[in-house]
CSV table of C-alpha atoms in Angstrom, one decimal:
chain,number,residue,atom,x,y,z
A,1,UNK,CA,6.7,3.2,27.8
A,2,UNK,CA,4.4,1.5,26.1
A,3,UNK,CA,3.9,-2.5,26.9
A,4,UNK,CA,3.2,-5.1,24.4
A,5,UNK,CA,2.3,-8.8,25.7
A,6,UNK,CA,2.7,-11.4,23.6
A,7,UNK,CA,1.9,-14.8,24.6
A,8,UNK,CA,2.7,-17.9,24.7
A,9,UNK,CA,6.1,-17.2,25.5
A,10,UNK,CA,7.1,-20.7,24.4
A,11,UNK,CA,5.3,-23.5,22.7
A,12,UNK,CA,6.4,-26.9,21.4
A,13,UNK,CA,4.1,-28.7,18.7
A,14,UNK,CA,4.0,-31.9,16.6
A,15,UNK,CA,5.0,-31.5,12.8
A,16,UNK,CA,1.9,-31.1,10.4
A,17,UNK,CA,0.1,-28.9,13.6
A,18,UNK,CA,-0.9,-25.3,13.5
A,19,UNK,CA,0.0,-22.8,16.4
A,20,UNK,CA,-1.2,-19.7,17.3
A,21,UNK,CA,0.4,-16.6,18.4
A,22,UNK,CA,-0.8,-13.5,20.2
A,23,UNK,CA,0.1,-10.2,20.5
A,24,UNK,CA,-1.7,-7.2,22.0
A,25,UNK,CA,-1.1,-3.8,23.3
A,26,UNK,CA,-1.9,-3.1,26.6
A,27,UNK,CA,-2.2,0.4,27.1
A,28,UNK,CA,-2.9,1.8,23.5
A,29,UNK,CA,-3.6,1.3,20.4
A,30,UNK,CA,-1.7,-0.1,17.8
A,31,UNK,CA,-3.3,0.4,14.5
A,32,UNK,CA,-0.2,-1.4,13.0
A,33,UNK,CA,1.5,-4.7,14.4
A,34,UNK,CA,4.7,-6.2,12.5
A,35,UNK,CA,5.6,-9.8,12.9
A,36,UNK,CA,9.7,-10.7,13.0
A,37,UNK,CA,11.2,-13.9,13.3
A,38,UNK,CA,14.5,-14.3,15.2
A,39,UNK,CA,17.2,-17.1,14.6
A,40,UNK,CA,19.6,-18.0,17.0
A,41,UNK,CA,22.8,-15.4,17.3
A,42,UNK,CA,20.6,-13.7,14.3
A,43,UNK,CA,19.1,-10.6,14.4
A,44,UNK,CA,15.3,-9.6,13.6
A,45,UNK,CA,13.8,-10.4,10.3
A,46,UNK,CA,10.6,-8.5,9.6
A,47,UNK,CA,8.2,-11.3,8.0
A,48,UNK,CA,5.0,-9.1,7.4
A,49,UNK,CA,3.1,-6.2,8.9
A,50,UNK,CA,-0.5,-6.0,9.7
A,51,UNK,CA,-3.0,-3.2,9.9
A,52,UNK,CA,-6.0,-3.4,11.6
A,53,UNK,CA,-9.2,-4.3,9.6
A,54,UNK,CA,-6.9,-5.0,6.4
A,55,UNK,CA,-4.9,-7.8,5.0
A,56,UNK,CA,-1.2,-7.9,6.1
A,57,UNK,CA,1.8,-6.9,4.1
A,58,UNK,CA,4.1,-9.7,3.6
A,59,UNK,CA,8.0,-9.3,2.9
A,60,UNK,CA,9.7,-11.0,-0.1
A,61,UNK,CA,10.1,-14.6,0.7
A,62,UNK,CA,7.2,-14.8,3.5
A,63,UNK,CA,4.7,-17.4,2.6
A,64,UNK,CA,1.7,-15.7,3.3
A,65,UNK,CA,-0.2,-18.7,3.2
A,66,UNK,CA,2.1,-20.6,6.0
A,67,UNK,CA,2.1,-17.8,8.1
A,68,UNK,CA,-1.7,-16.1,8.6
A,69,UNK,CA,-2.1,-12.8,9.8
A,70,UNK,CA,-5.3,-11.4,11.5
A,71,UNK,CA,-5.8,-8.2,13.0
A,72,UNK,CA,-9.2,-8.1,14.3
A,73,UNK,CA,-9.0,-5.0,17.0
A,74,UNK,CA,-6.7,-2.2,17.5
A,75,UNK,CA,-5.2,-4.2,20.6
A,76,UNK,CA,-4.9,-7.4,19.0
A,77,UNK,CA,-2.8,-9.4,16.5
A,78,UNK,CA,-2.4,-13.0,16.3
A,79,UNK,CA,-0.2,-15.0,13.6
A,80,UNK,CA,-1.0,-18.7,12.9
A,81,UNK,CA,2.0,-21.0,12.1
A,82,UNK,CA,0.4,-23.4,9.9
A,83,UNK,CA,1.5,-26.9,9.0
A,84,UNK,CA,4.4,-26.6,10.9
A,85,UNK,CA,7.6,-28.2,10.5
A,86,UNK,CA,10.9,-28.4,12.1
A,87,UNK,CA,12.5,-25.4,9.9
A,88,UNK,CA,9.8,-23.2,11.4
A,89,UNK,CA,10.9,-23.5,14.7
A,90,UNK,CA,12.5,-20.0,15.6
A,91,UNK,CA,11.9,-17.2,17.6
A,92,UNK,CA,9.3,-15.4,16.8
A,93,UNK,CA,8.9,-11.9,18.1
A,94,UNK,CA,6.0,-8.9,17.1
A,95,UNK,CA,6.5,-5.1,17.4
A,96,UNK,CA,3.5,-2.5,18.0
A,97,UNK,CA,3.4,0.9,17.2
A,98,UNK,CA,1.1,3.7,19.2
A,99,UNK,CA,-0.9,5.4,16.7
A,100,UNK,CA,-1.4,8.0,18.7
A,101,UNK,CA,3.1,8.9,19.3
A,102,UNK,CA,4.3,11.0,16.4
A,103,UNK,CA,7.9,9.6,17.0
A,104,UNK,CA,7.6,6.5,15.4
A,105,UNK,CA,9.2,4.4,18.1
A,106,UNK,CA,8.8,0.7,18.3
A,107,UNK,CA,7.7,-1.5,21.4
A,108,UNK,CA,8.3,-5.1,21.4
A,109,UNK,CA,6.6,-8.2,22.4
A,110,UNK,CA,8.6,-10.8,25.0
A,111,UNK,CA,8.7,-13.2,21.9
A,112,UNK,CA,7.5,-16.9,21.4
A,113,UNK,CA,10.4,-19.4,21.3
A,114,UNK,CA,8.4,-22.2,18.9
A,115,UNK,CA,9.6,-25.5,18.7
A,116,UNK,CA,8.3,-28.1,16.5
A,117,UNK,CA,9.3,-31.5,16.8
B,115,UNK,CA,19.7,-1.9,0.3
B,116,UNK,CA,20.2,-0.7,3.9
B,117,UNK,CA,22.7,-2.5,6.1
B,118,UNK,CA,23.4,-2.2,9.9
B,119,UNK,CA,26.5,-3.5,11.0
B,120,UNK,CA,27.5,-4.0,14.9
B,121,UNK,CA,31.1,-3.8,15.9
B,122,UNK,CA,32.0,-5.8,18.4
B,123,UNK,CA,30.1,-8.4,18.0
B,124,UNK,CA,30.9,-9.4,21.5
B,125,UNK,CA,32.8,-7.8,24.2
B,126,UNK,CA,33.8,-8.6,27.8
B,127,UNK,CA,34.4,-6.2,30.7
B,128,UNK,CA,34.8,-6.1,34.0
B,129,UNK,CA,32.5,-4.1,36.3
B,130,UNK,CA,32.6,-0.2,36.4
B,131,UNK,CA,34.1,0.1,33.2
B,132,UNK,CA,32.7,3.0,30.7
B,133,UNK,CA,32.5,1.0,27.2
B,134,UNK,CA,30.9,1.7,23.4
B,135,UNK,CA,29.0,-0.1,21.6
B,136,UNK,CA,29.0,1.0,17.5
B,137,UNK,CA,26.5,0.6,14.6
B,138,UNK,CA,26.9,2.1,11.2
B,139,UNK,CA,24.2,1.8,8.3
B,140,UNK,CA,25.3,2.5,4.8
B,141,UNK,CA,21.6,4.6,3.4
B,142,UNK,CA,21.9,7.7,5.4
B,143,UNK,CA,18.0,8.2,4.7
B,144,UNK,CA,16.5,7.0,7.9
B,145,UNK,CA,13.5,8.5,9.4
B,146,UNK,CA,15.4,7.5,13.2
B,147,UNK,CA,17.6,5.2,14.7
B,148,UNK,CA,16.6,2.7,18.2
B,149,UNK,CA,19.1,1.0,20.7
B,150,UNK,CA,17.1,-1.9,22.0
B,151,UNK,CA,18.4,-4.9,24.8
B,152,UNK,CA,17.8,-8.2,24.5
B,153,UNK,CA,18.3,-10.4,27.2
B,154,UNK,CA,18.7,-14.4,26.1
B,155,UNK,CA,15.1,-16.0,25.3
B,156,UNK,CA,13.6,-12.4,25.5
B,157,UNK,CA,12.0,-9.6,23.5
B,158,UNK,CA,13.5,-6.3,22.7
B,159,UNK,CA,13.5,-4.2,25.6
B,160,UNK,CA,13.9,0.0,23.8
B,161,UNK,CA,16.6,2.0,25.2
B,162,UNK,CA,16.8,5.2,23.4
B,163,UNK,CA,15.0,6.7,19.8
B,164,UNK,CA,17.4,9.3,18.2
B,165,UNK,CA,15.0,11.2,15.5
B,166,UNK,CA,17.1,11.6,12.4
B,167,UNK,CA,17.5,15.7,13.2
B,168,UNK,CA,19.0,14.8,16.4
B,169,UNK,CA,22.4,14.4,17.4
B,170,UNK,CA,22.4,12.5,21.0
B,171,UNK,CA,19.7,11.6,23.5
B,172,UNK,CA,21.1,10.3,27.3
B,173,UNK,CA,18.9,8.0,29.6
B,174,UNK,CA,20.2,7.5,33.1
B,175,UNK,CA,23.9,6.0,32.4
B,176,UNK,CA,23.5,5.3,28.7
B,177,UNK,CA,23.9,8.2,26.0
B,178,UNK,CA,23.5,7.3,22.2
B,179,UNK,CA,24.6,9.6,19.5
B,180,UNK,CA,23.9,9.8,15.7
B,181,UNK,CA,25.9,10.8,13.0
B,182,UNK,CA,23.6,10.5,9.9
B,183,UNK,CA,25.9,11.8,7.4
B,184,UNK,CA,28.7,9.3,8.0
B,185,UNK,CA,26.1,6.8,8.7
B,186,UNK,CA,27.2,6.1,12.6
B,187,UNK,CA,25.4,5.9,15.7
B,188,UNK,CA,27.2,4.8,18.9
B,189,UNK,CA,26.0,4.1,22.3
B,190,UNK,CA,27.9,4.7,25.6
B,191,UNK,CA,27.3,2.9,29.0
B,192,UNK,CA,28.7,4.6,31.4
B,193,UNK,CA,29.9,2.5,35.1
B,194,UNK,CA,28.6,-0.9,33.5
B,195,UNK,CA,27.5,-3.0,36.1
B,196,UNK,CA,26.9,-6.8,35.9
B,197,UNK,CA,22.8,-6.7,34.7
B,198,UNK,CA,23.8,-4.7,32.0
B,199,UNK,CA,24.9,-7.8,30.2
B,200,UNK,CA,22.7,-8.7,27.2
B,201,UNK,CA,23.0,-8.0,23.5
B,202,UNK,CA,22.5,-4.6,22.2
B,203,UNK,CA,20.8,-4.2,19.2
B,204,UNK,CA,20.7,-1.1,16.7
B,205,UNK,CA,17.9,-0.6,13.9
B,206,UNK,CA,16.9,2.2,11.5
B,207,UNK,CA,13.6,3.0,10.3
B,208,UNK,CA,13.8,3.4,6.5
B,209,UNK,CA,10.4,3.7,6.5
B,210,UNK,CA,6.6,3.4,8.1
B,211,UNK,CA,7.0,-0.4,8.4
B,212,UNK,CA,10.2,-1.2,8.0
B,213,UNK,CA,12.7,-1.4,10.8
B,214,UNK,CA,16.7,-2.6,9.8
B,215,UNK,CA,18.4,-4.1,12.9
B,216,UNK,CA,22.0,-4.7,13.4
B,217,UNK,CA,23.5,-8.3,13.8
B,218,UNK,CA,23.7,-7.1,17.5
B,219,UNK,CA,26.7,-6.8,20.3
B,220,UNK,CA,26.7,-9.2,23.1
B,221,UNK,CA,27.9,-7.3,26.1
B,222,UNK,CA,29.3,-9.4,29.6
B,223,UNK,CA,29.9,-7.9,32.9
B,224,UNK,CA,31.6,-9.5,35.3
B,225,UNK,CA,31.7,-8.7,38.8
């Protein structure tokens, strides 16, 4: 299967701070990423998906601004946490797809547990 | 509005049992349905993909089967051992972007 790295796997910050999230595909490329946030004993909640060399597509009730998308390269998005505050802290987890597999299936990241304090 | 709904939402067994694990969605139109593991702190790790013209697909000791027009997709473990404990999660794709997960099943195995 197809591997998707995302890193860090864990982060603390200090309210008011921005953090910075990476994911890439290892082995091929993803022209779309999608960005889901996890709370505990919850399941997945897609915030946005973002296509390479385009501006993401946010889900109702994502702030867009709070939460900044780029996807720079076919192996790379990153999402920015900014100003972040103690109701952000979650688990934070991105999906890739291979643009090259017809069957639509979905690889996932090893998720960023963010804590801000 | 597409719902996935996990039942059990936890279950217990002990070692070398075969057990079931259920999801039903209530919008039949899904493009396919995934069976993903978590294990705690961890990403999704994907199990099986059942395309929505398929009835069943079987890895190893797990087989998954789909029943889109009753909206029902179950997956069987057969001879569960203890690493098998984790949470099983169930999604649909209702579209190009948008996967629906299931509130999950958290699964123990005790030796």
């Amino acid at each position: 299967g197809a591997v998707v790295s995302q890193h860090p796997s864990w982060v603390i910050c200090k309210s008011g701070t921005s953090v910075k999230i990476e994911c890439r595909s290892l082995d091929f490329q993803a022209t779309t990423m999608f960005w889901y946030r996890q709370f505990p004993k919850q399941s997945l909640m897609l915030m946005a998906t973002s296509n390479e060399g385009s501006k993401a597509t946010y889900e109702q009730g994502v702030e867009k601004d709070k939460f900044l998308i780029n996807h720079a390269s076919l192996t790379l998005s990153t999402l920015t946490v900014t100003s972040a505050h103690p109701e952000d802290s979650s688990f934070y987890i991105c999906s890739a797809r291979d643009a090259n597999r017809a069957n639509t299936e979905a690889f996932f990241g090893q998720g960023t547990r963010l804590t801000v304090v | 509005k597409q719902e996935v709904t996990q039942i059990p939402a936890a279950l217990s067994v002990p070692e070398g049992e075969n057990l079931v694990l259920n999801c039903s969605f209530t919008d039949s139109a899904i493009y396919n349905l995934q069976w993903f593991r978590q294990d705690p702190g961890k990403g999704l790790t994907s199990l099986l993909l059942i395309q929505s013209s398929q009835r069943e697909q079987t890895s190893g000791r797990l087989n998954a089967s789909l029943d889109k027009s009753s909206g029902r997709s179950t997956l069987y473990i057969a001879a569960s051992q203890p690493g098998d404990s984790a949470t099983y999660l169930c999604a649909v794709r209702v579209s190009f972007q948008k996967l629906v997960f299931g509130t999950g099943t958290r699964l123990l195995v005790s030796p």
